[in-house]
Amino acid sequence: MKALGVVVVVVCLLLLVALAMSIRIVKQYEDGVLFRLGRVIGERAPGLRLIIPFVDVLHRISLRIVTMPIQSQGIITRDNVSVDVSAVAYFKVVDAVKSVVAIENVKAAIDQIAQTTLRKVVGQHTLDETLSETDKINLDIRAILDVTTIEWGVQVTLVELKDIQLPETMKRAMARQAEAEREKRAKIIAAEGESLAAAALGDASDTMMAHPLALQLRNLQTLVELGVDKNTTVVFPAPLMSTIAELGTFLAREGAAAIEPPPQPPIAVPKPAAAVANGTPVSGSAT
């Protein structure tokens, strides 16, 4: 009886161990790939799944998007500039069976091919294109990766250049170029402002020539502005156009006076020799 009891206990323990080994839980974000005696017999959806111990092997594959940094690469651009470029890739498994059967370590494989693809694509662009056309470079890298990784049951969803390190000499040259560009824009803006100011002053002068009262109103406004400050001297601006007209009249008068001959003195006429006692002159000849 004791021996029978020991056998029953041992059998129960073995059944419990077998039951524990046969129970598998596939999470919601996973997909199970079931191997039976080394052969794939299908996929298992999320939930509680039973397998045959020592016969079946269940691989649980995550279907979530994985973030994988691509380490910095020393790359020579098409215009022979050495830069260090790092990036980040996002991928997810779309075929769990292929990701297990087609390749041994899918993450390490994607890391290596992403580094070589990054070096290849950036090397086909100049430095200016690398800095300004990052979106195009990202799409090119992703397209090249998808061609290879789709055979592994993996889809690359996004590739982004993360950091571009330039040599110090190139940084200084680009800083000088940017400063010169800013100075050029500042000079252009100042010249455009001067042109607009000159045009506005011309329009204002035309308006004042057509309306003399506007000039007087402007003079009064200037007086008001001068009166705001505590000045001991008050300046009364004279109308400029009237002053010029008066000066022109004065110069014309002086010029006319210089051209006219000076007036001649009157000529003295001699008086007759004989005169009457009353002072009346006598004219005629002796008979």
GROMACS .gro file of C-alpha atoms in nm:
model
  287
    1MET     CA    1   0.000   0.000   0.000
    2LYS     CA    2   0.282   0.236   0.078
    3ALA     CA    3   0.443   0.168  -0.256
    4LEU     CA    4   0.113   0.228  -0.433
    5GLY     CA    5   0.072   0.556  -0.253
    6VAL     CA    6   0.420   0.668  -0.355
    7VAL     CA    7   0.347   0.581  -0.718
    8VAL     CA    8   0.023   0.778  -0.712
    9VAL     CA    9   0.199   1.080  -0.565
   10VAL     CA   10   0.474   1.060  -0.825
   11VAL     CA   11   0.221   1.031  -1.108
   12CYS     CA   12   0.028   1.330  -0.979
   13LEU     CA   13   0.345   1.535  -0.960
   14LEU     CA   14   0.438   1.438  -1.314
   15LEU     CA   15   0.094   1.532  -1.436
   16LEU     CA   16   0.118   1.869  -1.266
   17VAL     CA   17   0.461   1.931  -1.417
   18ALA     CA   18   0.337   1.827  -1.763
   19LEU     CA   19   0.034   2.049  -1.731
   20ALA     CA   20   0.250   2.344  -1.629
   21MET     CA   21   0.485   2.282  -1.923
   22SER     CA   22   0.194   2.256  -2.165
   23ILE     CA   23   0.039   2.591  -2.075
   24ARG     CA   24   0.158   2.899  -2.265
   25ILE     CA   25   0.018   3.253  -2.263
   26VAL     CA   26   0.051   3.468  -2.574
   27LYS     CA   27   0.010   3.838  -2.494
   28GLN     CA   28  -0.201   4.079  -2.694
   29TYR     CA   29   0.100   4.244  -2.866
   30GLU     CA   30   0.259   3.907  -2.951
   31ASP     CA   31   0.215   3.636  -3.211
   32GLY     CA   32   0.306   3.272  -3.139
   33VAL     CA   33   0.493   3.049  -3.385
   34LEU     CA   34   0.449   2.679  -3.298
   35PHE     CA   35   0.714   2.422  -3.389
   36ARG     CA   36   0.633   2.052  -3.356
   37LEU     CA   37   0.929   1.820  -3.381
   38GLY     CA   38   1.123   2.097  -3.550
   39ARG     CA   39   0.862   2.190  -3.810
   40VAL     CA   40   0.640   2.497  -3.819
   41ILE     CA   41   0.279   2.393  -3.790
   42GLY     CA   42   0.125   2.737  -3.766
   43GLU     CA   43   0.078   3.057  -3.568
   44ARG     CA   44  -0.102   3.101  -3.240
   45ALA     CA   45  -0.315   3.407  -3.162
   46PRO     CA   46  -0.301   3.590  -2.826
   47GLY     CA   47  -0.452   3.408  -2.531
   48LEU     CA   48  -0.408   3.082  -2.338
   49ARG     CA   49  -0.251   2.811  -2.555
   50LEU     CA   50  -0.175   2.445  -2.483
   51ILE     CA   51   0.124   2.263  -2.630
   52ILE     CA   52   0.262   1.911  -2.603
   53PRO     CA   53   0.557   1.908  -2.366
   54PHE     CA   54   0.892   1.794  -2.512
   55VAL     CA   55   0.729   1.787  -2.857
   56ASP     CA   56   0.612   2.140  -2.926
   57VAL     CA   57   0.809   2.464  -2.896
   58LEU     CA   58   0.624   2.797  -2.901
   59HIS     CA   59   0.814   3.113  -3.000
   60ARG     CA   60   0.642   3.436  -2.897
   61ILE     CA   61   0.723   3.725  -3.133
   62SER     CA   62   0.650   4.087  -3.040
   63LEU     CA   63   0.457   4.284  -3.301
   64ARG     CA   64   0.522   4.625  -3.145
   65ILE     CA   65   0.729   4.893  -3.314
   66VAL     CA   66   1.094   4.870  -3.207
   67THR     CA   67   1.321   5.176  -3.180
   68MET     CA   68   1.676   5.102  -3.289
   69PRO     CA   69   1.950   5.367  -3.280
   70ILE     CA   70   2.203   5.357  -3.563
   71GLN     CA   71   2.543   5.445  -3.423
   72SER     CA   72   2.746   5.733  -3.564
   73GLN     CA   73   2.922   5.661  -3.892
   74GLY     CA   74   3.225   5.839  -4.035
   75ILE     CA   75   3.111   5.918  -4.390
   76ILE     CA   76   3.277   6.106  -4.676
   77THR     CA   77   3.025   6.302  -4.881
   78ARG     CA   78   3.029   6.339  -5.257
   79ASP     CA   79   3.223   6.668  -5.228
   80ASN     CA   80   3.491   6.499  -5.012
   81VAL     CA   81   3.383   6.634  -4.672
   82SER     CA   82   3.416   6.400  -4.374
   83VAL     CA   83   3.110   6.400  -4.147
   84ASP     CA   84   2.985   6.182  -3.862
   85VAL     CA   85   2.618   6.090  -3.906
   86SER     CA   86   2.395   5.901  -3.665
   87ALA     CA   87   2.033   5.801  -3.716
   88VAL     CA   88   1.744   5.612  -3.561
   89ALA     CA   89   1.524   5.347  -3.724
   90TYR     CA   90   1.177   5.222  -3.634
   91PHE     CA   91   1.062   4.878  -3.747
   92LYS     CA   92   0.805   4.613  -3.662
   93VAL     CA   93   0.747   4.246  -3.740
   94VAL     CA   94   0.470   4.188  -3.992
   95ASP     CA   95   0.529   3.815  -4.052
   96ALA     CA   96   0.617   3.625  -3.736
   97VAL     CA   97   0.705   3.301  -3.916
   98LYS     CA   98   0.956   3.467  -4.149
   99SER     CA   99   1.115   3.662  -3.864
  100VAL     CA  100   1.189   3.329  -3.690
  101VAL     CA  101   1.269   3.104  -3.986
  102ALA     CA  102   1.433   3.339  -4.239
  103ILE     CA  103   1.694   3.498  -4.010
  104GLU     CA  104   1.854   3.413  -3.678
  105ASN     CA  105   1.869   3.756  -3.507
  106VAL     CA  106   1.651   4.005  -3.687
  107LYS     CA  107   1.743   4.306  -3.473
  108ALA     CA  108   2.119   4.261  -3.516
  109ALA     CA  109   2.073   4.208  -3.890
  110ILE     CA  110   1.869   4.528  -3.928
  111ASP     CA  111   2.127   4.720  -3.727
  112GLN     CA  112   2.410   4.613  -3.957
  113ILE     CA  113   2.225   4.673  -4.282
  114ALA     CA  114   2.102   5.011  -4.158
  115GLN     CA  115   2.460   5.123  -4.092
  116THR     CA  116   2.582   5.022  -4.437
  117THR     CA  117   2.278   5.177  -4.606
  118LEU     CA  118   2.326   5.502  -4.416
  119ARG     CA  119   2.689   5.522  -4.530
  120LYS     CA  120   2.592   5.444  -4.889
  121VAL     CA  121   2.309   5.697  -4.919
  122VAL     CA  122   2.483   5.988  -4.745
  123GLY     CA  123   2.797   5.929  -4.953
  124GLN     CA  124   2.595   5.997  -5.269
  125HIS     CA  125   2.506   6.351  -5.157
  126THR     CA  126   2.706   6.668  -5.107
  127LEU     CA  127   2.736   6.833  -4.768
  128ASP     CA  128   2.477   7.100  -4.850
  129GLU     CA  129   2.234   6.834  -4.971
  130THR     CA  130   2.293   6.628  -4.656
  131LEU     CA  131   2.210   6.927  -4.437
  132SER     CA  132   1.912   7.055  -4.637
  133GLU     CA  133   1.757   6.739  -4.785
  134THR     CA  134   1.733   6.517  -4.478
  135ASP     CA  135   1.375   6.417  -4.561
  136LYS     CA  136   1.482   6.282  -4.900
  137ILE     CA  137   1.775   6.095  -4.745
  138ASN     CA  138   1.545   5.942  -4.484
  139LEU     CA  139   1.307   5.817  -4.754
  140ASP     CA  140   1.593   5.674  -4.961
  141ILE     CA  141   1.733   5.482  -4.663
  142ARG     CA  142   1.391   5.347  -4.573
  143ALA     CA  143   1.321   5.234  -4.931
  144ILE     CA  144   1.651   5.045  -4.950
  145LEU     CA  145   1.597   4.879  -4.611
  146ASP     CA  146   1.242   4.771  -4.694
  147VAL     CA  147   1.358   4.578  -4.999
  148THR     CA  148   1.578   4.357  -4.782
  149THR     CA  149   1.389   4.343  -4.452
  150ILE     CA  150   1.055   4.251  -4.608
  151GLU     CA  151   1.205   3.908  -4.683
  152TRP     CA  152   1.268   3.872  -4.309
  153GLY     CA  153   0.907   3.952  -4.223
  154VAL     CA  154   1.003   4.299  -4.094
  155GLN     CA  155   0.882   4.638  -4.214
  156VAL     CA  156   1.084   4.955  -4.154
  157THR     CA  157   0.831   5.225  -4.069
  158LEU     CA  158   1.060   5.525  -4.030
  159VAL     CA  159   1.425   5.632  -4.054
  160GLU     CA  160   1.546   5.969  -3.927
  161LEU     CA  161   1.890   6.128  -3.930
  162LYS     CA  162   1.955   6.218  -3.568
  163ASP     CA  163   2.285   6.405  -3.562
  164ILE     CA  164   2.536   6.535  -3.818
  165GLN     CA  165   2.877   6.631  -3.682
  166LEU     CA  166   3.095   6.856  -3.900
  167PRO     CA  167   3.472   6.922  -3.875
  168GLU     CA  168   3.570   7.236  -3.685
  169THR     CA  169   3.716   7.404  -3.994
  170MET     CA  170   3.390   7.346  -4.179
  171LYS     CA  171   3.191   7.486  -3.887
  172ARG     CA  172   3.396   7.808  -3.890
  173ALA     CA  173   3.362   7.842  -4.267
  174MET     CA  174   2.984   7.796  -4.247
  175ALA     CA  175   2.964   8.049  -3.964
  176ARG     CA  176   3.148   8.307  -4.175
  177GLN     CA  177   2.921   8.232  -4.469
  178ALA     CA  178   2.610   8.273  -4.255
  179GLU     CA  179   2.739   8.602  -4.113
  180ALA     CA  180   2.812   8.737  -4.462
  181GLU     CA  181   2.464   8.634  -4.574
  182ARG     CA  182   2.305   8.817  -4.280
  183GLU     CA  183   2.510   9.130  -4.354
  184LYS     CA  184   2.402   9.116  -4.718
  185ARG     CA  185   2.035   9.095  -4.620
  186ALA     CA  186   2.078   9.380  -4.371
  187LYS     CA  187   2.232   9.605  -4.638
  188ILE     CA  188   1.959   9.518  -4.886
  189ILE     CA  189   1.690   9.596  -4.632
  190ALA     CA  190   1.859   9.928  -4.541
  191ALA     CA  191   1.884  10.025  -4.909
  192GLU     CA  192   1.517   9.941  -4.964
  193GLY     CA  193   1.429  10.155  -4.662
  194GLU     CA  194   1.628  10.449  -4.796
  195SER     CA  195   1.457  10.414  -5.133
  196LEU     CA  196   1.112  10.411  -4.974
  197ALA     CA  197   1.201  10.708  -4.753
  198ALA     CA  198   1.327  10.907  -5.053
  199ALA     CA  199   1.009  10.829  -5.247
  200ALA     CA  200   0.795  10.935  -4.950
  201LEU     CA  201   0.988  11.262  -4.914
  202GLY     CA  202   0.944  11.329  -5.285
  203ASP     CA  203   0.569  11.276  -5.259
  204ALA     CA  204   0.555  11.502  -4.954
  205SER     CA  205   0.747  11.780  -5.132
  206ASP     CA  206   0.513  11.756  -5.432
  207THR     CA  207   0.214  11.785  -5.200
  208MET     CA  208   0.360  12.091  -5.025
  209MET     CA  209   0.440  12.257  -5.359
  210ALA     CA  210   0.080  12.206  -5.469
  211HIS     CA  211  -0.063  12.319  -5.133
  212PRO     CA  212   0.143  12.595  -4.969
  213LEU     CA  213  -0.085  12.582  -4.666
  214ALA     CA  214   0.044  12.232  -4.597
  215LEU     CA  215   0.394  12.373  -4.556
  216GLN     CA  216   0.267  12.627  -4.305
  217LEU     CA  217   0.087  12.352  -4.111
  218ARG     CA  218   0.409  12.156  -4.107
  219ASN     CA  219   0.594  12.455  -3.969
  220LEU     CA  220   0.335  12.488  -3.693
  221GLN     CA  221   0.375  12.121  -3.611
  222THR     CA  222   0.750  12.168  -3.587
  223LEU     CA  223   0.698  12.455  -3.344
  224VAL     CA  224   0.476  12.233  -3.130
  225GLU     CA  225   0.742  11.961  -3.129
  226LEU     CA  226   1.011  12.211  -3.032
  227GLY     CA  227   0.793  12.345  -2.753
  228VAL     CA  228   0.778  12.003  -2.587
  229ASP     CA  229   1.145  12.022  -2.482
  230LYS     CA  230   1.259  12.275  -2.224
  231ASN     CA  231   1.466  12.488  -2.457
  232THR     CA  232   1.579  12.846  -2.388
  233THR     CA  233   1.598  12.924  -2.758
  234VAL     CA  234   1.295  12.917  -2.982
  235VAL     CA  235   1.357  12.865  -3.351
  236PHE     CA  236   1.097  12.990  -3.600
  237PRO     CA  237   1.142  12.808  -3.931
  238ALA     CA  238   1.073  13.029  -4.235
  239PRO     CA  239   0.894  12.892  -4.540
  240LEU     CA  240   1.170  12.762  -4.758
  241MET     CA  241   1.010  12.816  -5.097
  242SER     CA  242   0.912  13.178  -5.024
  243THR     CA  243   1.266  13.253  -4.903
  244ILE     CA  244   1.410  13.114  -5.226
  245ALA     CA  245   1.162  13.321  -5.430
  246GLU     CA  246   1.255  13.640  -5.244
  247LEU     CA  247   1.622  13.571  -5.293
  248GLY     CA  248   1.566  13.518  -5.666
  249THR     CA  249   1.376  13.848  -5.693
  250PHE     CA  250   1.655  14.033  -5.514
  251LEU     CA  251   1.924  13.889  -5.741
  252ALA     CA  252   1.719  13.973  -6.052
  253ARG     CA  253   1.674  14.335  -5.935
  254GLU     CA  254   2.043  14.372  -5.866
  255GLY     CA  255   2.130  14.230  -6.205
  256ALA     CA  256   1.897  14.471  -6.386
  257ALA     CA  257   2.042  14.764  -6.196
  258ALA     CA  258   2.393  14.668  -6.297
  259ILE     CA  259   2.301  14.655  -6.668
  260GLU     CA  260   2.125  15.001  -6.690
  261PRO     CA  261   2.366  15.305  -6.760
  262PRO     CA  262   2.400  15.560  -6.482
  263PRO     CA  263   2.196  15.886  -6.522
  264GLN     CA  264   2.386  16.178  -6.692
  265PRO     CA  265   2.412  16.517  -6.507
  266PRO     CA  266   2.214  16.810  -6.665
  267ILE     CA  267   2.405  17.051  -6.910
  268ALA     CA  268   2.431  17.419  -6.798
  269VAL     CA  269   2.298  17.683  -7.054
  270PRO     CA  270   2.477  18.032  -7.050
  271LYS     CA  271   2.259  18.335  -6.965
  272PRO     CA  272   2.222  18.637  -7.217
  273ALA     CA  273   2.448  18.944  -7.168
  274ALA     CA  274   2.180  19.219  -7.150
  275ALA     CA  275   1.887  19.220  -6.923
  276VAL     CA  276   1.623  19.477  -6.832
  277ALA     CA  277   1.612  19.648  -6.505
  278ASN     CA  278   1.324  19.442  -6.392
  279GLY     CA  279   1.524  19.130  -6.455
  280THR     CA  280   1.341  19.030  -6.773
  281PRO     CA  281   1.581  18.918  -7.043
  282VAL     CA  282   1.576  19.112  -7.373
  283SER     CA  283   1.615  18.913  -7.689
  284GLY     CA  284   1.668  19.030  -8.046
  285SER     CA  285   1.942  19.220  -8.233
  286ALA     CA  286   2.023  19.593  -8.274
  287THR     CA  287   1.867  19.767  -8.567
   0.00000   0.00000   0.00000
